PDB file of C-alpha atoms in Angstrom:
ATOM      1  CA  ILE A 208     149.886  61.244 328.022  1.00  0.00           C
ATOM      2  CA  TYR A 209     150.278  63.034 331.332  1.00  0.00           C
ATOM      3  CA  ASP A 210     147.652  63.423 334.149  1.00  0.00           C
ATOM      4  CA  ASN A 211     144.873  65.921 333.784  1.00  0.00           C
ATOM      5  CA  THR A 212     144.699  65.774 329.990  1.00  0.00           C
ATOM      6  CA  THR A 213     141.364  65.534 328.253  1.00  0.00           C
ATOM      7  CA  ILE A 214     141.058  63.936 324.829  1.00  0.00           C
ATOM      8  CA  GLY A 215     137.942  64.139 322.730  1.00  0.00           C
ATOM      9  CA  GLU A 216     136.312  61.466 320.469  1.00  0.00           C
ATOM     10  CA  ASN A 217     137.765  60.121 317.253  1.00  0.00           C
ATOM     11  CA  CYS A 218     141.292  61.363 317.864  1.00  0.00           C
ATOM     12  CA  ILE A 219     144.363  59.773 316.341  1.00  0.00           C
ATOM     13  CA  ILE A 220     147.627  60.044 318.288  1.00  0.00           C
ATOM     14  CA  HIS A 221     150.703  58.599 316.666  1.00  0.00           C
ATOM     15  CA  ALA A 222     153.803  57.012 318.174  1.00  0.00           C
ATOM     16  CA  GLY A 223     156.092  59.127 320.269  1.00  0.00           C
ATOM     17  CA  VAL A 224     153.616  61.877 320.990  1.00  0.00           C
ATOM     18  CA  ILE A 225     153.987  63.550 324.410  1.00  0.00           C
ATOM     19  CA  ILE A 226     150.933  65.387 325.738  1.00  0.00           C
ATOM     20  CA  GLY A 227     150.785  67.383 328.957  1.00  0.00           C
ATOM     21  CA  SER A 228     154.587  67.711 329.664  1.00  0.00           C
ATOM     22  CA  ASP A 229     155.874  70.808 331.460  1.00  0.00           C
ATOM     23  CA  GLY A 230     156.300  73.996 329.413  1.00  0.00           C
ATOM     24  CA  PHE A 231     159.596  75.853 329.311  1.00  0.00           C
ATOM     25  CA  GLY A 232     159.151  78.028 332.403  1.00  0.00           C
ATOM     26  CA  PHE A 233     162.112  79.317 334.335  1.00  0.00           C
ATOM     27  CA  PHE A 234     163.031  82.570 336.166  1.00  0.00           C
ATOM     28  CA  PRO A 235     166.633  83.885 336.694  1.00  0.00           C
ATOM     29  CA  ASN A 236     167.874  83.763 340.274  1.00  0.00           C
ATOM     30  CA  LYS A 237     171.515  84.836 340.569  1.00  0.00           C
ATOM     31  CA  ASN A 238     173.642  82.480 338.582  1.00  0.00           C
ATOM     32  CA  THR A 239     170.854  79.894 338.062  1.00  0.00           C
ATOM     33  CA  TYR A 240     167.359  79.389 336.870  1.00  0.00           C
ATOM     34  CA  ASN A 241     164.382  78.316 339.058  1.00  0.00           C
ATOM     35  CA  LYS A 242     161.582  76.314 337.490  1.00  0.00           C
ATOM     36  CA  ILE A 243     158.078  77.793 337.388  1.00  0.00           C
ATOM     37  CA  PRO A 244     155.492  75.313 338.431  1.00  0.00           C
ATOM     38  CA  GLN A 245     153.318  74.237 335.531  1.00  0.00           C
ATOM     39  CA  THR A 246     149.871  73.520 337.049  1.00  0.00           C
ATOM     40  CA  GLY A 247     147.609  73.695 333.904  1.00  0.00           C
ATOM     41  CA  ASN A 248     146.469  70.962 331.604  1.00  0.00           C
ATOM     42  CA  VAL A 249     145.781  70.052 327.931  1.00  0.00           C
ATOM     43  CA  ILE A 250     142.340  69.931 326.288  1.00  0.00           C
ATOM     44  CA  ILE A 251     142.002  68.104 322.985  1.00  0.00           C
ATOM     45  CA  ASN A 252     138.695  68.295 321.272  1.00  0.00           C
ATOM     46  CA  ASP A 253     137.043  65.742 318.948  1.00  0.00           C
ATOM     47  CA  ASP A 254     138.555  64.620 315.454  1.00  0.00           C
ATOM     48  CA  VAL A 255     142.068  65.728 316.210  1.00  0.00           C
ATOM     49  CA  GLU A 256     145.087  63.978 314.640  1.00  0.00           C
ATOM     50  CA  ILE A 257     148.448  64.315 316.198  1.00  0.00           C
ATOM     51  CA  GLY A 258     151.510  63.208 314.213  1.00  0.00           C
ATOM     52  CA  ALA A 259     154.476  61.171 315.466  1.00  0.00           C
ATOM     53  CA  ASN A 260     156.928  62.782 317.936  1.00  0.00           C
ATOM     54  CA  THR A 261     154.808  65.833 318.508  1.00  0.00           C
ATOM     55  CA  THR A 262     154.929  67.584 321.907  1.00  0.00           C
ATOM     56  CA  ILE A 263     151.998  69.500 323.474  1.00  0.00           C
ATOM     57  CA  ASP A 264     152.902  71.254 326.734  1.00  0.00           C
ATOM     58  CA  LYS A 265     150.303  71.771 329.432  1.00  0.00           C
ATOM     59  CA  GLY A 266     149.385  75.315 330.483  1.00  0.00           C
ATOM     60  CA  THR A 267     151.463  77.042 333.059  1.00  0.00           C
ATOM     61  CA  ILE A 268     148.184  78.193 334.552  1.00  0.00           C
ATOM     62  CA  GLY A 269     145.120  77.411 332.625  1.00  0.00           C
ATOM     63  CA  SER A 270     145.017  75.136 329.457  1.00  0.00           C
ATOM     64  CA  THR A 271     146.688  74.396 326.221  1.00  0.00           C
ATOM     65  CA  ILE A 272     143.686  73.778 323.869  1.00  0.00           C
ATOM     66  CA  ILE A 273     143.616  72.018 320.541  1.00  0.00           C
ATOM     67  CA  LYS A 274     140.086  72.477 318.988  1.00  0.00           C
ATOM     68  CA  LYS A 275     137.985  70.206 316.962  1.00  0.00           C
ATOM     69  CA  GLY A 276     139.338  68.915 313.611  1.00  0.00           C
ATOM     70  CA  VAL A 277     142.861  70.121 314.079  1.00  0.00           C
ATOM     71  CA  LYS A 278     145.523  68.146 312.164  1.00  0.00           C
ATOM     72  CA  LEU A 279     149.165  68.240 313.413  1.00  0.00           C
ATOM     73  CA  ASP A 280     151.920  66.602 311.418  1.00  0.00           C
ATOM     74  CA  ASN A 281     154.927  64.907 312.907  1.00  0.00           C
ATOM     75  CA  LEU A 282     157.599  66.833 314.935  1.00  0.00           C
ATOM     76  CA  ILE A 283     155.590  69.872 316.065  1.00  0.00           C
ATOM     77  CA  HIS A 284     155.977  71.627 319.277  1.00  0.00           C
ATOM     78  CA  VAL A 285     152.924  73.395 320.845  1.00  0.00           C
ATOM     79  CA  ALA A 286     154.047  75.339 324.037  1.00  0.00           C
ATOM     80  CA  HIS A 287     152.176  76.166 327.128  1.00  0.00           C
ATOM     81  CA  ASN A 288     148.813  77.969 327.037  1.00  0.00           C
ATOM     82  CA  VAL A 289     148.620  77.857 323.153  1.00  0.00           C
ATOM     83  CA  THR A 290     145.096  77.598 321.608  1.00  0.00           C
ATOM     84  CA  ILE A 291     144.758  76.137 318.100  1.00  0.00           C
ATOM     85  CA  GLY A 292     141.456  76.968 316.395  1.00  0.00           C
ATOM     86  CA  LYS A 293     138.994  74.453 314.706  1.00  0.00           C
ATOM     87  CA  ASN A 294     140.123  72.716 311.539  1.00  0.00           C
ATOM     88  CA  THR A 295     143.573  74.297 311.519  1.00  0.00           C
ATOM     89  CA  VAL A 296     146.319  72.203 309.845  1.00  0.00           C
ATOM     90  CA  ILE A 297     150.092  72.430 310.705  1.00  0.00           C
ATOM     91  CA  ALA A 298     152.933  70.843 308.782  1.00  0.00           C
ATOM     92  CA  ALA A 299     156.068  69.177 310.332  1.00  0.00           C
ATOM     93  CA  GLN A 300     158.820  70.889 312.341  1.00  0.00           C
ATOM     94  CA  THR A 301     156.664  73.829 313.277  1.00  0.00           C
ATOM     95  CA  GLY A 302     157.153  75.376 316.678  1.00  0.00           C
ATOM     96  CA  ILE A 303     154.531  77.552 318.484  1.00  0.00           C
ATOM     97  CA  ALA A 304     155.735  79.603 321.460  1.00  0.00           C
ATOM     98  CA  GLY A 305     153.705  79.959 324.574  1.00  0.00           C
ATOM     99  CA  SER A 306     150.310  81.809 324.934  1.00  0.00           C
ATOM    100  CA  THR A 307     149.840  82.122 321.161  1.00  0.00           C
ATOM    101  CA  LYS A 308     146.178  81.983 319.913  1.00  0.00           C
ATOM    102  CA  ILE A 309     145.704  80.574 316.301  1.00  0.00           C
ATOM    103  CA  GLY A 310     142.373  80.992 314.663  1.00  0.00           C
ATOM    104  CA  ASN A 311     140.096  78.526 312.811  1.00  0.00           C
ATOM    105  CA  ASN A 312     140.753  77.022 309.495  1.00  0.00           C
ATOM    106  CA  CYS A 313     144.447  78.171 309.282  1.00  0.00           C
ATOM    107  CA  MET A 314     147.123  76.492 307.159  1.00  0.00           C
ATOM    108  CA  ILE A 315     150.675  76.533 308.491  1.00  0.00           C
ATOM    109  CA  GLY A 316     153.513  75.182 306.490  1.00  0.00           C
ATOM    110  CA  GLY A 317     156.446  73.069 307.691  1.00  0.00           C
ATOM    111  CA  GLN A 318     159.326  74.586 309.614  1.00  0.00           C
ATOM    112  CA  VAL A 319     157.397  77.596 310.645  1.00  0.00           C
ATOM    113  CA  GLY A 320     158.403  79.442 313.909  1.00  0.00           C
ATOM    114  CA  ILE A 321     155.684  81.409 315.661  1.00  0.00           C
ATOM    115  CA  VAL A 322     156.681  83.627 318.714  1.00  0.00           C
ATOM    116  CA  GLY A 323     154.703  83.654 321.864  1.00  0.00           C
ATOM    117  CA  HIS A 324     151.921  85.897 323.069  1.00  0.00           C
ATOM    118  CA  ILE A 325     150.519  86.811 319.636  1.00  0.00           C
ATOM    119  CA  GLU A 326     147.243  86.163 317.753  1.00  0.00           C
ATOM    120  CA  ILE A 327     146.660  84.745 314.273  1.00  0.00           C
ATOM    121  CA  ALA A 328     143.291  85.422 312.788  1.00  0.00           C
ATOM    122  CA  ASN A 329     140.963  82.922 311.097  1.00  0.00           C
ATOM    123  CA  ASN A 330     141.796  81.461 307.612  1.00  0.00           C
ATOM    124  CA  VAL A 331     145.418  82.660 307.664  1.00  0.00           C
ATOM    125  CA  LYS A 332     147.989  80.811 305.619  1.00  0.00           C
ATOM    126  CA  ILE A 333     151.599  80.813 306.594  1.00  0.00           C
ATOM    127  CA  ALA A 334     154.156  79.533 303.988  1.00  0.00           C
ATOM    128  CA  ALA A 335     156.805  77.020 304.946  1.00  0.00           C
ATOM    129  CA  GLN A 336     159.960  78.184 306.646  1.00  0.00           C
ATOM    130  CA  SER A 337     158.320  81.483 307.751  1.00  0.00           C
ATOM    131  CA  GLY A 338     159.067  83.281 310.997  1.00  0.00           C
ATOM    132  CA  VAL A 339     155.868  84.979 312.500  1.00  0.00           C
ATOM    133  CA  SER A 340     157.084  87.596 314.882  1.00  0.00           C
ATOM    134  CA  LYS A 341     153.963  89.656 315.423  1.00  0.00           C
ATOM    135  CA  SER A 342     150.184  89.172 315.345  1.00  0.00           C
ATOM    136  CA  ILE A 343     148.298  88.533 312.100  1.00  0.00           C
ATOM    137  CA  LEU A 344     144.986  90.164 312.577  1.00  0.00           C
ATOM    138  CA  LYS A 345     143.611  90.280 309.053  1.00  0.00           C
ATOM    139  CA  GLU A 346     141.418  87.224 308.303  1.00  0.00           C
ATOM    140  CA  GLY A 347     142.538  85.266 305.359  1.00  0.00           C
ATOM    141  CA  GLN A 348     145.872  86.839 304.965  1.00  0.00           C
ATOM    142  CA  ILE A 349     148.654  84.796 303.373  1.00  0.00           C
ATOM    143  CA  VAL A 350     152.216  85.483 304.623  1.00  0.00           C
ATOM    144  CA  GLN A 351     155.747  84.262 303.964  1.00  0.00           C
ATOM    145  CA  GLY A 352     159.282  85.127 304.986  1.00  0.00           C
ATOM    146  CA  SER A 353     161.213  85.744 308.156  1.00  0.00           C
ATOM    147  CA  PRO A 354     159.895  87.942 309.449  1.00  0.00           C
ATOM    148  CA  ALA A 355     156.608  86.882 307.764  1.00  0.00           C
ATOM    149  CA  PHE A 356     154.792  89.534 305.751  1.00  0.00           C
ATOM    150  CA  GLU A 357     152.053  89.632 302.976  1.00  0.00           C
ATOM    151  CA  ILE A 358     152.875  87.172 300.292  1.00  0.00           C
ATOM    152  CA  LYS A 359     152.454  89.461 297.279  1.00  0.00           C
ATOM    153  CA  LYS A 360     154.984  91.878 298.712  1.00  0.00           C
ATOM    154  CA  TYR A 361     157.224  89.091 299.699  1.00  0.00           C
ATOM    155  CA  ASN A 362     157.188  87.826 295.993  1.00  0.00           C
ATOM    156  CA  LYS A 363     158.025  91.218 294.690  1.00  0.00           C
ATOM    157  CA  ALA A 364     160.825  91.609 297.047  1.00  0.00           C
ATOM    158  CA  TYR A 365     162.165  88.212 296.284  1.00  0.00           C
ATOM    159  CA  ILE A 366     162.215  88.893 292.541  1.00  0.00           C
ATOM    160  CA  LYS A 367     164.220  92.118 293.230  1.00  0.00           C
ATOM    161  CA  PHE A 368     166.544  90.256 295.525  1.00  0.00           C
ATOM    162  CA  LYS A 369     167.169  87.488 292.996  1.00  0.00           C
ATOM    163  CA  ASN A 370     167.752  89.813 290.158  1.00  0.00           C
ATOM    164  CA  ASN A 371     170.535  91.656 292.341  1.00  0.00           C
ATOM    165  CA  THR A 372     172.376  88.399 292.987  1.00  0.00           C
ATOM    166  CA  ASN A 373     173.376  87.727 289.265  1.00  0.00           C
TER     167      ASN A 373
END
């Protein structure tokens, strides 16, 4: 746990967790990359559980925020300046890129990839192995696929795809 990290009450942090490490911030300079200073912090609210070997990067400027009641499985990466809303649960091997805002009460399956600088509304469910490449602004929406889209449309498309492979 790096300096300038705030952790609330009743949190469980499992083995191998890293909180407050530098985010992936570099800018190109001729034939090399220069590091962008990471001066922010991490704020973890009450009743959060963080699974083994999860990494939560500090904000580049500002904070990475994990709100009350969030449950993170093992092997998750939370990048710089991400906010995860109250009571959201996220399964293993999910990666959340920088500056993404995730709403309250979301459920995110394992091996999900979420691009940076997007918003995910409250009560959204993202099926395992989905790739979220744009904001999900409709509350309660359920998505699947890569790129992720509305699950009913995904299921119809999958049936057509499967029937064409025989």
